[in-house]
Every structure is written in C-alpha cells, then in structure tokens.
Coordinates of C-alpha atoms and ligand atoms in Angstrom, one line a residue:
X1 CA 2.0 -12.0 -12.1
X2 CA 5.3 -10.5 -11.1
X3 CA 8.1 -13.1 -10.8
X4 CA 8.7 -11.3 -7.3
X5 CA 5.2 -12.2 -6.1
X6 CA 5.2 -15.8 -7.0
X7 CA 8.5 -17.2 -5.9
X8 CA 8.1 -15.4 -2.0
X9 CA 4.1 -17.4 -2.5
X10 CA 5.9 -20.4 -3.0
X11 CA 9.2 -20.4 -0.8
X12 CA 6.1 -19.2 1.7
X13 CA 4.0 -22.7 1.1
X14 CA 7.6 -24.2 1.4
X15 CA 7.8 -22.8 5.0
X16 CA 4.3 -24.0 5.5
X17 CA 4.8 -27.2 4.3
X18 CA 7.3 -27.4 6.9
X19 CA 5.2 -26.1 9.8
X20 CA 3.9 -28.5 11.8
X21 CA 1.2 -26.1 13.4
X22 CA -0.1 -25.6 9.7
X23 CA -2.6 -27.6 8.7
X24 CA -1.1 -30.9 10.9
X25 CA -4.6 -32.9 9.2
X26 CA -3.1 -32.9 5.7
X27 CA -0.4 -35.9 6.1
X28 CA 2.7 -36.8 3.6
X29 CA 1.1 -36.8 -0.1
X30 CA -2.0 -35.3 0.8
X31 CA -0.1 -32.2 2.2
X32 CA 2.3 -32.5 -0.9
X33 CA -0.3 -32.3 -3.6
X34 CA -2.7 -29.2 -1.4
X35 CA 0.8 -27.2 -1.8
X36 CA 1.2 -27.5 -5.0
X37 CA -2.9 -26.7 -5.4
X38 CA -1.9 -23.6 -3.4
X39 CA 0.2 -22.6 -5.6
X40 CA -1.5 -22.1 -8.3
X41 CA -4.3 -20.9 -6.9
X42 CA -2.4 -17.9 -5.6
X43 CA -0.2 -17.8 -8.9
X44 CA -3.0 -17.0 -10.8
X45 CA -6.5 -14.6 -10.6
X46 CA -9.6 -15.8 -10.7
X47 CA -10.6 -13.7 -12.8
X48 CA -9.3 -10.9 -15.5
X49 CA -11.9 -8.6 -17.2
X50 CA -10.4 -6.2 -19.6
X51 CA -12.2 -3.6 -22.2
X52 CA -11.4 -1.1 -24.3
X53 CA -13.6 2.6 -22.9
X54 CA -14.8 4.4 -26.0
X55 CA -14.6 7.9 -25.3
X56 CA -15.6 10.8 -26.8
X57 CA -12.2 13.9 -26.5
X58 CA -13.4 17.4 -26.7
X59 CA -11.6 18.0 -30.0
X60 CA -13.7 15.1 -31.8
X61 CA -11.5 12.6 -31.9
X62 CA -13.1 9.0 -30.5
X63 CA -10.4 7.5 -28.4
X64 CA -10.4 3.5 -26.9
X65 CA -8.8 3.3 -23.6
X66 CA -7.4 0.1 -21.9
X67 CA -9.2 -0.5 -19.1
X68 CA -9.2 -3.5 -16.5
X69 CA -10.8 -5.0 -13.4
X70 CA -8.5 -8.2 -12.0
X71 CA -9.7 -10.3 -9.2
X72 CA -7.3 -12.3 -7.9
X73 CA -8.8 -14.2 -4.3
X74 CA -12.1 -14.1 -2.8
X75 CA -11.4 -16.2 -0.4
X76 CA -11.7 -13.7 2.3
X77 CA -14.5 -11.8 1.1
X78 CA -15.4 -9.5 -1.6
X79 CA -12.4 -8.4 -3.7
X80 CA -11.2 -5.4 -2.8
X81 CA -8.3 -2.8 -4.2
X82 CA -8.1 0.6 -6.4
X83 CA -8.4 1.4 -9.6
X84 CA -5.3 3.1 -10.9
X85 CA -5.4 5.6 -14.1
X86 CA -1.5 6.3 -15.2
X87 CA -0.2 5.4 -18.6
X88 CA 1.8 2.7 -17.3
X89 CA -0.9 0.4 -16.5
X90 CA -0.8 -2.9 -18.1
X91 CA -2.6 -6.4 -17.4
X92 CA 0.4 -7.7 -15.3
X93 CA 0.9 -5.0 -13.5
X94 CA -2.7 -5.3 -12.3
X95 CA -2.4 -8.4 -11.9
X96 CA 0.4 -8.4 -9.3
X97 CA -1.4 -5.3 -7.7
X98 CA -4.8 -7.7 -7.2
X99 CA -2.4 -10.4 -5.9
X100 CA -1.1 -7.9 -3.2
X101 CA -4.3 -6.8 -2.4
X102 CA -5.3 -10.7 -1.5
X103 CA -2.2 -11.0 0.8
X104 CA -2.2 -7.7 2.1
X105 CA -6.5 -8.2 3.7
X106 CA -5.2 -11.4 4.8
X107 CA -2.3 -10.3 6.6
X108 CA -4.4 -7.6 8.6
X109 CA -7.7 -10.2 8.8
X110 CA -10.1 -7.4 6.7
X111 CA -12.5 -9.3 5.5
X112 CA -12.2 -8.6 1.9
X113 CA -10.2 -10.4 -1.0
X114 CA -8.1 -8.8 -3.6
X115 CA -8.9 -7.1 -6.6
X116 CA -7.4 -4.0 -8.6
X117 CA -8.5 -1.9 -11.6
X118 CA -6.5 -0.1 -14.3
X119 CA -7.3 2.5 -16.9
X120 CA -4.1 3.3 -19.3
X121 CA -4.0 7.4 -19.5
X122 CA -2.1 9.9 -18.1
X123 CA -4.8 12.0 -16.4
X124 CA -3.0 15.4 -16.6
X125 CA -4.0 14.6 -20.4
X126 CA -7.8 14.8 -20.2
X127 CA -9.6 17.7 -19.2
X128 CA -12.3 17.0 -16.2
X129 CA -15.2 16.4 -18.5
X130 CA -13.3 13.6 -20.4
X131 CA -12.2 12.0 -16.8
X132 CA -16.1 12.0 -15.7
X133 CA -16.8 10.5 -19.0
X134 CA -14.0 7.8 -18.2
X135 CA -15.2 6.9 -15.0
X136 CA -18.8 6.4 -15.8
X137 CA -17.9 4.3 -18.6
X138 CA -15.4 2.1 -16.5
X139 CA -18.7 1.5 -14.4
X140 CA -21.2 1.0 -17.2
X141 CA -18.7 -1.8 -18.6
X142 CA -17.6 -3.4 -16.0
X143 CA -20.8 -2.6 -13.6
X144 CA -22.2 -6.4 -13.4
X145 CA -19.4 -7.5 -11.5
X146 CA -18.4 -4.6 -9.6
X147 CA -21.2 -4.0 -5.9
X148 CA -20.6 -3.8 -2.1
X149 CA -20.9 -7.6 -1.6
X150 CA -19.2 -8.4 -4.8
X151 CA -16.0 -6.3 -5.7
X152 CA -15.2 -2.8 -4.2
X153 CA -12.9 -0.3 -5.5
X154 CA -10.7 2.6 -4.6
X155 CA -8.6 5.0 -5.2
X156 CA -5.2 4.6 -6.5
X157 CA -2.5 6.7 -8.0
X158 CA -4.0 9.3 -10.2
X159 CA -7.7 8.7 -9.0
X160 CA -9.3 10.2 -5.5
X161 CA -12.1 11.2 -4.0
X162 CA -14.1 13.0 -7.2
X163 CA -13.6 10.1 -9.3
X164 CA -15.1 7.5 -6.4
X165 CA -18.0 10.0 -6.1
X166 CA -18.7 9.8 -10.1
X167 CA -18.4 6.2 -9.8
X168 CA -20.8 5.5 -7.1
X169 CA -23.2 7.8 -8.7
X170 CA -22.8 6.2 -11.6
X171 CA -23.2 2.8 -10.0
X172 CA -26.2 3.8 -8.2
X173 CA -27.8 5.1 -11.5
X174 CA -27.3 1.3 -13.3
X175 CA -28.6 -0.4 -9.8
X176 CA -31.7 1.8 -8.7
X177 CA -33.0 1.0 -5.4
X178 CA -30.4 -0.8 -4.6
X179 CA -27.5 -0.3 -1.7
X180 CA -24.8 1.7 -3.4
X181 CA -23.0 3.6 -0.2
X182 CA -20.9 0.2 -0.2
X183 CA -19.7 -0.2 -4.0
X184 CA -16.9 2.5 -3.7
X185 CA -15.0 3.5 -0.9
X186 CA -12.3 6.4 -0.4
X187 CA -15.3 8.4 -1.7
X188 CA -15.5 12.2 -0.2
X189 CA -17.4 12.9 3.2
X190 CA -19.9 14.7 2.2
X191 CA -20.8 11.4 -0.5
X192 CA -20.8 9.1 2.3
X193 CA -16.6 8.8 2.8
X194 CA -15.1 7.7 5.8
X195 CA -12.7 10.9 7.9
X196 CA -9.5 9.6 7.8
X197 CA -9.1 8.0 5.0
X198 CA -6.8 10.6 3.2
X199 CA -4.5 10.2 5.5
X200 CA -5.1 6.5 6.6
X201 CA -2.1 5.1 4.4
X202 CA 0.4 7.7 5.5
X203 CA -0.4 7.8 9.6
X204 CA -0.6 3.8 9.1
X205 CA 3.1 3.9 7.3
X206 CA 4.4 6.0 10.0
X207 CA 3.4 4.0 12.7
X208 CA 4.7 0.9 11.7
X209 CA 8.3 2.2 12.2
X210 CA 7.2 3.9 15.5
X211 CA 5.3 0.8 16.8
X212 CA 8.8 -1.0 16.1
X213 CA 11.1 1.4 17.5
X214 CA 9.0 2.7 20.2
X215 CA 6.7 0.2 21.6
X216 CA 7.8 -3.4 20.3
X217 CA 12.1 -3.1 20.5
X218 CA 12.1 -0.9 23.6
X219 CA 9.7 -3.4 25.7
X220 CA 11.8 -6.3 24.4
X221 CA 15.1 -4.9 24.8
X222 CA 16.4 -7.7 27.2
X223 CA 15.4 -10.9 24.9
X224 CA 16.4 -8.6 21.4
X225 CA 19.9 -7.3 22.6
X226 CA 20.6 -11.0 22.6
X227 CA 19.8 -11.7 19.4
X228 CA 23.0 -11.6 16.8
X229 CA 21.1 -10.8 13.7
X230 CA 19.2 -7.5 12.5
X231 CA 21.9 -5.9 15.2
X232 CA 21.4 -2.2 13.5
X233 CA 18.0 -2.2 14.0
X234 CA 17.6 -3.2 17.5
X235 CA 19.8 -1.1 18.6
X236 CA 18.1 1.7 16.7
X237 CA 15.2 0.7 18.8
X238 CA 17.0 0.5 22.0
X239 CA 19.4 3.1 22.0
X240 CA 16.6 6.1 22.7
X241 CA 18.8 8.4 20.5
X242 CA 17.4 10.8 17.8
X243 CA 16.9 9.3 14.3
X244 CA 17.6 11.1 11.0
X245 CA 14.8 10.4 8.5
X246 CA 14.5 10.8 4.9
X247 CA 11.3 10.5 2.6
X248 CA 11.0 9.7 -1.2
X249 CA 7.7 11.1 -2.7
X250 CA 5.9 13.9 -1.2
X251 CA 2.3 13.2 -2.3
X252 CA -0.7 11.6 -0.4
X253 CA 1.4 8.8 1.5
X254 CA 5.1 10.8 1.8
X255 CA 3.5 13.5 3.3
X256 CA 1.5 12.6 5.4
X257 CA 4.2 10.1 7.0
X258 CA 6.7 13.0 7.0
X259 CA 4.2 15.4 9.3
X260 CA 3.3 12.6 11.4
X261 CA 6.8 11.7 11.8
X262 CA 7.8 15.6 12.3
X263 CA 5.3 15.7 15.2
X264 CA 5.9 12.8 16.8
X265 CA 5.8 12.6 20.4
X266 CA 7.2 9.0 21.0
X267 CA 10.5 9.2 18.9
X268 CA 13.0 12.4 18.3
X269 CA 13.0 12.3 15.0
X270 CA 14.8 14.6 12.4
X271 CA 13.6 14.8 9.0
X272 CA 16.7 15.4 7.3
X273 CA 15.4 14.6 3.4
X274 CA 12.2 14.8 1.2
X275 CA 12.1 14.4 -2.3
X276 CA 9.5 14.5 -5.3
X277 CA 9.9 13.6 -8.7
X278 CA 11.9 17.1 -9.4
X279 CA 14.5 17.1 -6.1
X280 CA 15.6 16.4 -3.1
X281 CA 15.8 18.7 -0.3
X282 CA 18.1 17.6 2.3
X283 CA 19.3 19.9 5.6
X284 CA 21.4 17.6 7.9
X285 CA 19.5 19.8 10.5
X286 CA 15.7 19.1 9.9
X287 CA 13.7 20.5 7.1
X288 CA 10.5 22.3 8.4
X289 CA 7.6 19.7 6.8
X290 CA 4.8 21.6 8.1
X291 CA 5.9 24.7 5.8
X292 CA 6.9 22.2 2.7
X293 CA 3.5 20.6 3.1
X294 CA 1.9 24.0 2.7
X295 CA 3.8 24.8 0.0
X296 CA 3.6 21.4 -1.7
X297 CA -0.8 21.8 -1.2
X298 CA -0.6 25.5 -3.0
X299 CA 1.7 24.5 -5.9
X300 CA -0.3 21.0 -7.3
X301 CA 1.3 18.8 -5.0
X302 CA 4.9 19.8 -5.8
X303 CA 7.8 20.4 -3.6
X304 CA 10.0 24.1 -3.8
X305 CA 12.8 23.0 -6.4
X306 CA 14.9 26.6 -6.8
X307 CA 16.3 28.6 -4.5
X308 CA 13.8 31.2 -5.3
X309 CA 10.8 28.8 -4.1
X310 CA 12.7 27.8 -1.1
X311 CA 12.7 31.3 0.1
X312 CA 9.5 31.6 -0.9
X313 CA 8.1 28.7 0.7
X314 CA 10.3 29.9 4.1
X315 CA 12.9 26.4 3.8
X316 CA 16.7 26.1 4.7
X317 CA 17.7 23.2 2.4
X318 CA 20.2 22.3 0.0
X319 CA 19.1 21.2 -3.4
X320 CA 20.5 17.5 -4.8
X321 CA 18.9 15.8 -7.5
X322 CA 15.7 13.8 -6.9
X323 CA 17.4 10.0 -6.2
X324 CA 19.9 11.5 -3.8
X325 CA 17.3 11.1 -1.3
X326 CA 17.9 6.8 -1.8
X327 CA 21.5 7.3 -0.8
X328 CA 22.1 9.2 2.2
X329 CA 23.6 8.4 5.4
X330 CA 20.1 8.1 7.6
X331 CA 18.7 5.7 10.0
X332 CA 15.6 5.4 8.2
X333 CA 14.4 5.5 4.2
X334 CA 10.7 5.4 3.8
X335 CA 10.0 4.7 -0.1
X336 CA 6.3 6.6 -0.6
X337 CA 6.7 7.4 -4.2
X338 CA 6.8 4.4 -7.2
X339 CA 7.8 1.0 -7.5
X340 CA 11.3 0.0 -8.7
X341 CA 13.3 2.6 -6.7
X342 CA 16.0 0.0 -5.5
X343 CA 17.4 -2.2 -8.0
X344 CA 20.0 -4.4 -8.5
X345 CA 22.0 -1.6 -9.9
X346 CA 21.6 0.5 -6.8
X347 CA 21.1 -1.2 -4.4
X348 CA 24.9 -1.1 -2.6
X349 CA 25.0 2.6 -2.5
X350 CA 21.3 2.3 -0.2
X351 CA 22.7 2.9 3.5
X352 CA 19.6 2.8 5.9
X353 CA 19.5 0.1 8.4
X354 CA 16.0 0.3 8.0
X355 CA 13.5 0.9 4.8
X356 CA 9.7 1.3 5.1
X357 CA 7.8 0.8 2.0
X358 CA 5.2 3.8 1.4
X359 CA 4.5 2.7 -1.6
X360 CA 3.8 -0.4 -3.5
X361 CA 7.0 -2.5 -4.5
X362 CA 9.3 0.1 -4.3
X363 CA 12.0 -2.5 -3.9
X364 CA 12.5 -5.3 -6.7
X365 CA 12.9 -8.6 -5.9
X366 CA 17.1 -9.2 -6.2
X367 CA 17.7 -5.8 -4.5
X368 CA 15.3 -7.4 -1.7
X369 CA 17.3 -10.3 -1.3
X370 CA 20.7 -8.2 -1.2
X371 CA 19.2 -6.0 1.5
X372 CA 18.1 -9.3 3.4
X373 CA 21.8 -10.4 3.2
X374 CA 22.7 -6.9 4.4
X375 CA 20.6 -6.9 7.8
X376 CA 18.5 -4.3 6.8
X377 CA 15.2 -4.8 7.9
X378 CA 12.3 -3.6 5.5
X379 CA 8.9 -3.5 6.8
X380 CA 7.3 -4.4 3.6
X381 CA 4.2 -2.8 1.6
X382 CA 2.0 -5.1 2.4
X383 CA 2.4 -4.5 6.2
X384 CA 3.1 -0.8 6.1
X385 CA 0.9 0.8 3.4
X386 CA -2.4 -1.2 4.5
X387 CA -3.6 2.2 6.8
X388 CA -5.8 2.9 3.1
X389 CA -7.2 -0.5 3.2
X390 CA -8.2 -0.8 6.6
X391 CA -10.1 2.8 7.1
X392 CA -11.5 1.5 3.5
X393 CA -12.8 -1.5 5.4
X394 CA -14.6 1.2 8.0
X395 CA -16.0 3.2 4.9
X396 CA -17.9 -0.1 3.6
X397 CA -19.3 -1.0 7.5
X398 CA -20.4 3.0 8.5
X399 CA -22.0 3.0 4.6
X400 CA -23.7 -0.5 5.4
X401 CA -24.8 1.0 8.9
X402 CA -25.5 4.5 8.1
X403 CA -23.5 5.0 11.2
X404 CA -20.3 7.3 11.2
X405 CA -17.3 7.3 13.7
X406 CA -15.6 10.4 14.9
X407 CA -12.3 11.1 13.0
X408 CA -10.2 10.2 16.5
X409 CA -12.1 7.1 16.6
X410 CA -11.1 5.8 13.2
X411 CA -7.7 6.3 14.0
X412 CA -7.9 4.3 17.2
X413 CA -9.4 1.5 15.3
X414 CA -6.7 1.9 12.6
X415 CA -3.8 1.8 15.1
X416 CA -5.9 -1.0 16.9
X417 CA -6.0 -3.1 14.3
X418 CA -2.3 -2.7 12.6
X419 CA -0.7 -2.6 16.6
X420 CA -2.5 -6.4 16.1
X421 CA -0.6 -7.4 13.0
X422 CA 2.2 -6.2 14.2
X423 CA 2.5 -8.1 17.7
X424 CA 2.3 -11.5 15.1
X425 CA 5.1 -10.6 12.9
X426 CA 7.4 -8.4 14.5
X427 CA 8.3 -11.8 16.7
X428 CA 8.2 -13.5 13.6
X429 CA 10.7 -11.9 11.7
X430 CA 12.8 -11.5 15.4
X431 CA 12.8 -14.9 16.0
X432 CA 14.2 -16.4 12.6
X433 CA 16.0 -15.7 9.7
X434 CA 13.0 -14.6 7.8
X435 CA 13.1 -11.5 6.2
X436 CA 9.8 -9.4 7.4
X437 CA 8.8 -9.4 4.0
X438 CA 8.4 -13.1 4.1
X439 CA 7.3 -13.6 8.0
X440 CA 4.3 -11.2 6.4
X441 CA 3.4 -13.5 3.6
X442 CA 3.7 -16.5 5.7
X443 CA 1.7 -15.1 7.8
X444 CA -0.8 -14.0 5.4
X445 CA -0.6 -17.5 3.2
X446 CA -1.3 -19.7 6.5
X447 CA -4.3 -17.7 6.8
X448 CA -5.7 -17.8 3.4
X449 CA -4.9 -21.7 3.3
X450 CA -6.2 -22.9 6.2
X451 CA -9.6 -20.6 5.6
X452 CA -9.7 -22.8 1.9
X453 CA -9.3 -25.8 3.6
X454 CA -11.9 -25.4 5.6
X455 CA -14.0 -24.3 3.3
X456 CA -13.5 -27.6 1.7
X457 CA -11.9 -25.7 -1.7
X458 CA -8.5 -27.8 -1.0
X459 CA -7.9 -31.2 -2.6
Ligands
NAD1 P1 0.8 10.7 -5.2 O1 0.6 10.7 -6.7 O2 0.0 11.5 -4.3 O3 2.4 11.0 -4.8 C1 3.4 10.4 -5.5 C2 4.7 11.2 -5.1 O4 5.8 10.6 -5.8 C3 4.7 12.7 -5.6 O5 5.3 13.5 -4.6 C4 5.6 12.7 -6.9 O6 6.2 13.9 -7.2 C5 6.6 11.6 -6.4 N1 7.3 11.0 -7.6 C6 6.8 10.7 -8.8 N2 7.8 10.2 -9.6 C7 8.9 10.2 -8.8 C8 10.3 9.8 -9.0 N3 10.6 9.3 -10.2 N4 11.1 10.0 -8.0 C9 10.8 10.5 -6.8 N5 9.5 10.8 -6.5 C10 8.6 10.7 -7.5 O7 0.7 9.1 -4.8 P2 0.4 8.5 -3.4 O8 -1.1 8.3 -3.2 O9 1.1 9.2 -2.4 O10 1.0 7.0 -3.6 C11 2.4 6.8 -3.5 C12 2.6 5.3 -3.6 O11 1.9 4.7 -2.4 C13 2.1 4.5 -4.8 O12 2.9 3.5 -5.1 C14 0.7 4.0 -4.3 O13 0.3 2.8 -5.1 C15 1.0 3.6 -2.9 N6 -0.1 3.5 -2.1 C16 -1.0 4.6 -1.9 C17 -2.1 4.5 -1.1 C18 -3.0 5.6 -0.8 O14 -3.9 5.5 0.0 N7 -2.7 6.8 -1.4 C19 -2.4 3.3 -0.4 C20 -1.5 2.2 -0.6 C21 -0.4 2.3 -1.4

C-alpha cells in the first residue's frame, strides 16, 4: 500500500487514541494494543487475487494479461470499487486504490467495503472484440468471489458502461437463476444502470466546493472570520466576489465539474482554464465550456489544441502547454485528471488557496504536507470524488428492488447524502489544525473501528 495511505491511517489512530469520545471502553494497554491491531488491519488487504487472462489477439498471437481483484475491508459491507484497465496497473497500485475505497464508503456511511480491480493494457491497443473477450475472462476467473452480496465492481479509468454490461452478462451466464442486476454497477440504463451515474462523480466534485463556499462559510461567517488559520479560504467564502476557476483533465469527472461549475447559480464563477493531456486553454475572461464540451464529445474525448480547432470549435483562448493549467493565479484548482500532478518538485509554483481533488491522489504525500503548511485547504479525493460511489450504492438498491428513481431524484439523494458528510467535517477541519485530508480519515477510521469493535473483531 502507498506509503501516503498508511502513515495518514496511522497518525489518524494516533488522533483516535487521543480522543476521549473514541472508544472511552478500551482503557490504557487494552486501547494501546487495539491501535496497534488497527493498524494493521487497515495496512494490509484482506485479500489479493491476481491472474494472468489468456487471450486470444486477432492476429493469432495468444497474449497473458495481468489482471487483479484486491479486497481490502469488508467491514462495512460488500467490497466495493472499479476495475481499472490502463497499462499502468500494478498490484500496489490496486492495493492503495482498494484501501481508498474502504475509507472513502466509510467516510460517506455506504454500506459497502473496499475493493478494486486491475487489468494491465492500454485499451486503445485492443480492438472491441479482444476487450469483450477480456472482460468475460476477468469474470470467468475471478467469478467465485465476485456477486451483489459479496464484491461489486465498477468502472474505472479506461472501462465504462459497455464493459459493466459484458460483465454482468457474463456473470449472469456462470450464475443462472441467480440475482445478477447487483454484481456490477455503473452498467448502462437500458442493462439495468442507475440515471446519473455518468455524471455522479463530477456534479458530486463540484458541489463540494460550492457546499463550502456557498452554504457552509457564508452561514458561519461570524464564528469563521474569527478564526486565524485557513484565512484565504474563508474569506473566499465570505467575500461574495466572483471566483476564477481552472480544471486539469477534461474527461468524465473534469467536465462535468467544469459545466456544473459554468452554470452555477449559487457562486459567479469564471472558468478561466481547462486542460487535457495535449493543452491548456486559458482566457482570463471565461472559456465557453458548454461549446468545449461539445467539441471535446465529437473529437474522442479531446479538447481543441490549434488555433485552427479553436475556431472551429467557436473558443477564444490562448494556448499554454498542458501543466500550465497547475500554475495559474486562480482561486480554485480542481485536479480531475491523474494521480501525481503535484509533487515535491512543483509544488511551490501551485498558487490556489484552494485545490479540489477530481481525481484520485492527484497530490503526493510531501506536496500534501507543504500545501498543509501553506494554508491551502484541499478537499481531498476521498471526500470529493465519492459522487460515483454513492449513485453506485443507488444502482445496487433500484437493481435489488427492481425499483428506479427519476434522474432529479438521484441527484437529491446524492447532494443529500454528501451535504451530510460534509456538515461532520467541514467543522472538523475548521475547528483544528487538521488538514481536511486528515479530519476525513479520522473521521472515516473512528467509524470503521468502532463498527470492528463492536463486532467483537478487536482484541
Ligand atoms: P477520463 O479518462 O474520462 O479523463 C481523464 C482526462 O485527463 C482526459 O481529459 C485526459 O485527456 C486527461 N489527461 C490524461 N493525461 C493527462 C495529463 N498528463 N495531464 C493533464 N490531463 C491529462 O477519466 P475520468 O473518469 O474523468 O477520471 C479522472 C480521474 O478521476 C481518475 O483519477 C479516476 O480514477 C478518478 N475518478 C473517476 C471516477 C468516475 O466516476 N469516472 C470516480 C472517482 C474517481
């Protein structure tokens, strides 16, 4: 697991330990020795299942894939998390994104633990026929432990709808007469896929930072304005000015948190920046995202990167090279593209008072602490990116029910549910030193603990 992950696990059981509202049975020694139990329980998976997919390439050639299925926690229920095809993927990094997933259901109480799965290919590689033939295998290997009350994947970068549907049906083949609507979820409409849940992570990243700026600094403005630390982002909140925006990654998530942001009724915002992995586009005057969004849907995703395109796609904006978009002068930076965009080595030249993580560990672990030190207040992945998750969560209970909810009432109950996180660790994080990052996992931690305990699993 990522070095990241397991020292802000254990500086969070060293806050608990602490607590006196955690746990107040466990006394001296006893409460000693269930931390350090804690700790590697959440250190480690329970579980780490890993194959090799023979497959079949058009041009004759038998290939054997990596593929994997962590499960980290099941503490709170089934394990839960994507599966993730890019050539990257390696057991660690799976590892740490099952361990996320655990903390992440905990932190917004869904009822499911954490898992992730991994297959190592670059999908722009295999023609559609060999990716059908990837996912079905994924499910015929790993098929005994994957099943709505056992361990439910998802999509994740490079996989989406089509390859949930394959899966399920594949699923469903293995396990006739069986329920099957549960064992996938993110899976299209039409196969039994929640509305919503494309845009679930995006609308849910967006409102974070509005439900902070809008609703949470602006009612407690009197008790805030007080407060000597995280200045620049309180008066961000309170000030009622427009804010300049700008958005790494212009895929599922940084899109979709750029148009909600762009129509956003609450907040003036101007979204000065957008970037992809060929440019930024920057206009200090607003970039039309409605009419990059259209252009970005007709040309596979990508965003206008010549002049040419820009006129073509109907944009005023100046052209800078695609990590430009980390070091501009704007109020807020939302990172919705990879992990590892602020480092150590870049992290001075980052200027936003305020960073929202889109994406999954966008920000490693020293550059974290620097921008802690800095006052900058990030509203961490595992707060802001859980929009996917939750609607996820509905997916599994409208399957179960055979019931479906109206697209306007899946976005109430996603709001509902994160406006409910939030109200826990926004005064967290404003009422200590505690970066948000780690009010969240305290937060998270205290919850899986105590359930453990309870459970009688803590000696
Ligand atoms: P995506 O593939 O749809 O989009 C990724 C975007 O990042 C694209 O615009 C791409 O051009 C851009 N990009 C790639 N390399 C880049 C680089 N080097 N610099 C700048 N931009 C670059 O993926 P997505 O679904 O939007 O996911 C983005 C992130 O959000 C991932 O980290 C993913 O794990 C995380 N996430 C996604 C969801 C979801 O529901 N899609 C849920 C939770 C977390």
């Amino acid at each position: 697991m990522a070095k990241q992950t397991t020292d802000i696990i254990e500086k969070s059981l060293h806050n608990l330990l602490n607590d006196p509202n955690f746990l107040p049975e466990l006394k001296d020694d006893a409460r000693d020795k269930a931390i350090h139990s804690l700790i590697t329980i959440l250190s480690t998976p329970n579980h780490i299942h890993k194959s090799y997919l023979r497959i079949a390439r058009e041009n004759g050639v038998i290939e054997r894939i990596p593929a994997f299925r962590m499960q980290h926690n099941d503490t709170l229920g089934p394990y839960k998390g994507g599966i993730r095809f890019h050539e990257s993927v390696n057991e660690a990094e799976v590892i740490n994104l099952a361990a996320l997933m655990t903390l992440k259901n905990a932190l917004h109480e869904v009822p499911f633990g954490g898992g992730k799965g991994g297959v190592a290919i670059n999908p722009r590689e295999y023609s559609t026929k060999e990716l059908y033939q990837i996912c079905t295998k994924y499910v015929q290997y790993f098929n005994e432990i994957l099943g709505p009350d056992k361990d439910i994947p998802a999509p994740d970068v490079g996989t989406s709808a089509r390859e949930m549907d394959w899966m399920m049906s594949e699923y469903k083949s293995i396990h006739y007469g069986k329920p099957y609507l549960g064992s996938f979820t993110g899976k299209s409409v039409l196969n039994g896929g929640s509305l919503g849940r494309k845009e679930a992570t995006g609308k849910g990243v967006y409102f974070t930072l509005r439900y902070l700026l809008h609703d949470y600094l602006q009612e407690n403005h009197q008790q805030l304005a007080q407060s000597q630390t995280q200045q620049a982002a309180v008066a961000l909140g309170c000030q009622n000015r427009p804010i300049t925006l700008a958005v790494q990654g212009f895929g599922n998530v940084g899109s979709v948190t750029a148009t909600e942001a762009y129509h956003c009724q609450y907040i003036n915002n101007t979204i000065v920046a957008v970037s992809d992995r060929n440019v930024t586009l920057y206009n200090p005057d607003g970039l039309d995202v409605p009419a990059l969004a259209k252009y970005a849907a007709a040309n596979r995703g990508d965003l206008p990167f010549t002049k040419e395109q820009n006129v073509e796609a109907g944009i005023r904006a100046e052209i800078l090279d695609r990590e430009a978009v980390l070091y501009l002068d704007v109020d807020v930076l939302i990172l919705a593209a990879l992990e590892d965009q602020i480092r150590v080595d870049n992290v001075e030249r980052v200027k936003s008072p305020i960073i929202v993580e889109g994406a999954n560990a966008p920000i490693a672990g020293e550059a974290d602490d620097t921008l802690a030190a800095k006052g900058t207040l990030v509203i961490p992945d595992i707060l802001a990116n859980a929009g996917g998750v939750i609607v996820s969560y509905f997916e599994w209970l409208q399957g179960r029910e055979t019931q479906y909810y109206s697209e306007s009432e899946v976005f109430e109950q996603l709001h509902c549910k994160m406006g409910k996180t939030m109200n826990k660790v926004y005064p967290l994080y404003f009422s200590s030193n505690k970066s948000l990052r780690q009010a969240c996992f305290d937060h998270a931690i205290m919850r899986i603990s105590t359930i453990l305990y309870a459970q009688g699993k803590l000696f």
